[in-house]
């Protein structure tokens, strides 16, 4: 057994390293955020993924990825996803909106 941390703890996740299950679309304030649960194939950790992009605005694409519990994974709704991210100690953010530099963030995610 290796004690090395799972690769999913240092995202972005490789496409073959997780399975993705769509949760739905968060239409709050007309933002159409795509919410899904990504599950690590190595350690089964569920990750909440929130993606949003504003058509007609360059460099507006962004997504957020936060490790969540099984209990939250089973009950998350598209509309509750931003709140759940805000409640986590930290989550990753990615995308052109952030100059394509990934980083750790906390508090309410910049979804709109
Ligand atoms: Zn993992």
CSV table of C-alpha atoms and ligand atoms in Angstrom, one decimal:
chain,number,residue,atom,x,y,z
A,1,UNK,CA,0.0,0.0,0.0
A,2,UNK,CA,1.2,3.4,-0.9
A,3,UNK,CA,0.7,6.3,1.4
A,4,UNK,CA,1.0,8.9,-1.4
A,5,UNK,CA,-2.0,11.2,-1.6
A,6,UNK,CA,-4.5,10.4,-4.3
A,7,UNK,CA,-3.9,12.3,-7.6
A,8,UNK,CA,-7.4,13.7,-7.3
A,9,UNK,CA,-6.2,15.9,-4.4
A,10,UNK,CA,-4.2,17.9,-6.9
A,11,UNK,CA,-6.6,18.7,-9.8
A,12,UNK,CA,-7.3,19.2,-12.6
A,13,UNK,CA,-8.4,15.6,-12.8
A,14,UNK,CA,-7.3,13.6,-15.9
A,15,UNK,CA,-10.3,12.6,-18.0
A,16,UNK,CA,-9.8,8.9,-17.4
A,17,UNK,CA,-9.4,9.4,-13.6
A,18,UNK,CA,-13.0,10.0,-12.7
A,19,UNK,CA,-16.5,9.3,-13.7
A,20,UNK,CA,-18.9,12.1,-14.1
A,21,UNK,CA,-22.6,12.1,-13.2
A,22,UNK,CA,-24.7,15.1,-14.3
A,23,UNK,CA,-26.8,16.7,-11.5
A,24,UNK,CA,-28.5,19.4,-13.7
A,25,UNK,CA,-28.6,23.0,-14.7
A,26,UNK,CA,-28.6,25.9,-12.1
A,27,UNK,CA,-30.9,28.5,-13.8
A,28,UNK,CA,-30.7,30.9,-10.9
A,29,UNK,CA,-30.5,34.5,-12.3
A,30,UNK,CA,-30.3,33.1,-15.8
A,31,UNK,CA,-26.8,31.8,-15.4
A,32,UNK,CA,-27.3,28.2,-16.6
A,33,UNK,CA,-24.5,26.6,-14.5
A,34,UNK,CA,-23.8,23.0,-15.3
A,35,UNK,CA,-23.6,21.0,-12.1
A,36,UNK,CA,-22.2,17.5,-11.9
A,37,UNK,CA,-20.6,15.0,-9.5
A,38,UNK,CA,-17.1,13.8,-10.5
A,39,UNK,CA,-16.1,10.6,-8.7
A,40,UNK,CA,-12.4,9.6,-8.4
A,41,UNK,CA,-11.8,6.2,-9.8
A,42,UNK,CA,-8.9,5.6,-7.4
A,43,UNK,CA,-10.3,6.6,-4.0
A,44,UNK,CA,-14.1,7.1,-4.9
A,45,UNK,CA,-14.0,10.7,-3.5
A,46,UNK,CA,-16.9,12.7,-4.8
A,47,UNK,CA,-16.2,16.1,-6.2
A,48,UNK,CA,-18.8,18.8,-6.9
A,49,UNK,CA,-18.2,20.5,-10.3
A,50,UNK,CA,-19.9,23.7,-11.3
A,51,UNK,CA,-19.3,25.1,-14.7
A,52,UNK,CA,-20.6,28.4,-16.1
A,53,UNK,CA,-19.8,30.5,-19.1
A,54,UNK,CA,-21.4,33.7,-20.4
A,55,UNK,CA,-22.0,33.7,-24.2
A,56,UNK,CA,-20.8,37.0,-25.8
A,57,UNK,CA,-18.3,37.7,-23.0
A,58,UNK,CA,-14.7,36.6,-23.6
A,59,UNK,CA,-12.8,35.0,-20.8
A,60,UNK,CA,-16.0,34.3,-18.9
A,61,UNK,CA,-15.6,30.5,-18.7
A,62,UNK,CA,-15.0,29.2,-15.2
A,63,UNK,CA,-15.5,26.1,-13.2
A,64,UNK,CA,-15.2,25.1,-9.6
A,65,UNK,CA,-14.3,21.8,-8.1
A,66,UNK,CA,-14.8,20.9,-4.4
A,67,UNK,CA,-14.5,17.7,-2.5
A,68,UNK,CA,-17.8,16.8,-0.8
A,69,UNK,CA,-19.1,14.1,1.5
A,70,UNK,CA,-21.2,11.1,0.2
A,71,UNK,CA,-24.2,12.6,2.1
A,72,UNK,CA,-23.9,15.9,0.2
A,73,UNK,CA,-23.3,14.0,-3.1
A,74,UNK,CA,-26.6,12.2,-2.6
A,75,UNK,CA,-28.6,15.3,-1.9
A,76,UNK,CA,-27.1,18.1,-4.0
A,77,UNK,CA,-29.3,20.0,-6.4
A,78,UNK,CA,-28.2,22.3,-9.2
A,79,UNK,CA,-29.5,25.4,-7.2
A,80,UNK,CA,-27.8,24.4,-4.0
A,81,UNK,CA,-24.4,23.8,-5.6
A,82,UNK,CA,-23.0,27.4,-5.2
A,83,UNK,CA,-24.0,27.3,-1.5
A,84,UNK,CA,-22.4,24.0,-1.0
A,85,UNK,CA,-19.1,25.2,-2.5
A,86,UNK,CA,-19.3,28.3,-0.3
A,87,UNK,CA,-19.6,26.1,2.8
A,88,UNK,CA,-16.5,24.1,2.0
A,89,UNK,CA,-13.1,24.9,3.7
A,90,UNK,CA,-11.7,25.4,0.1
A,91,UNK,CA,-12.3,24.4,-3.5
A,92,UNK,CA,-10.4,24.7,-6.7
A,93,UNK,CA,-11.3,27.2,-9.4
A,94,UNK,CA,-10.3,27.1,-13.1
A,95,UNK,CA,-11.0,28.7,-16.4
A,96,UNK,CA,-10.3,31.6,-18.7
A,97,UNK,CA,-12.2,33.9,-16.2
A,98,UNK,CA,-9.2,33.5,-13.9
A,99,UNK,CA,-6.6,33.9,-16.6
A,100,UNK,CA,-6.5,30.1,-16.9
A,101,UNK,CA,-4.6,29.9,-13.7
A,102,UNK,CA,-6.0,27.4,-11.3
A,103,UNK,CA,-6.1,28.2,-7.7
A,104,UNK,CA,-7.7,27.4,-4.3
A,105,UNK,CA,-10.5,29.6,-3.2
A,106,UNK,CA,-13.1,29.7,-0.5
A,107,UNK,CA,-16.3,31.6,0.3
A,108,UNK,CA,-19.0,32.2,-2.3
A,109,UNK,CA,-17.9,31.1,-5.7
A,110,UNK,CA,-17.8,33.7,-8.5
A,111,UNK,CA,-20.6,32.1,-10.5
A,112,UNK,CA,-22.1,35.3,-11.9
B,1,LIG,ZN1,-8.9,10.2,-5.5
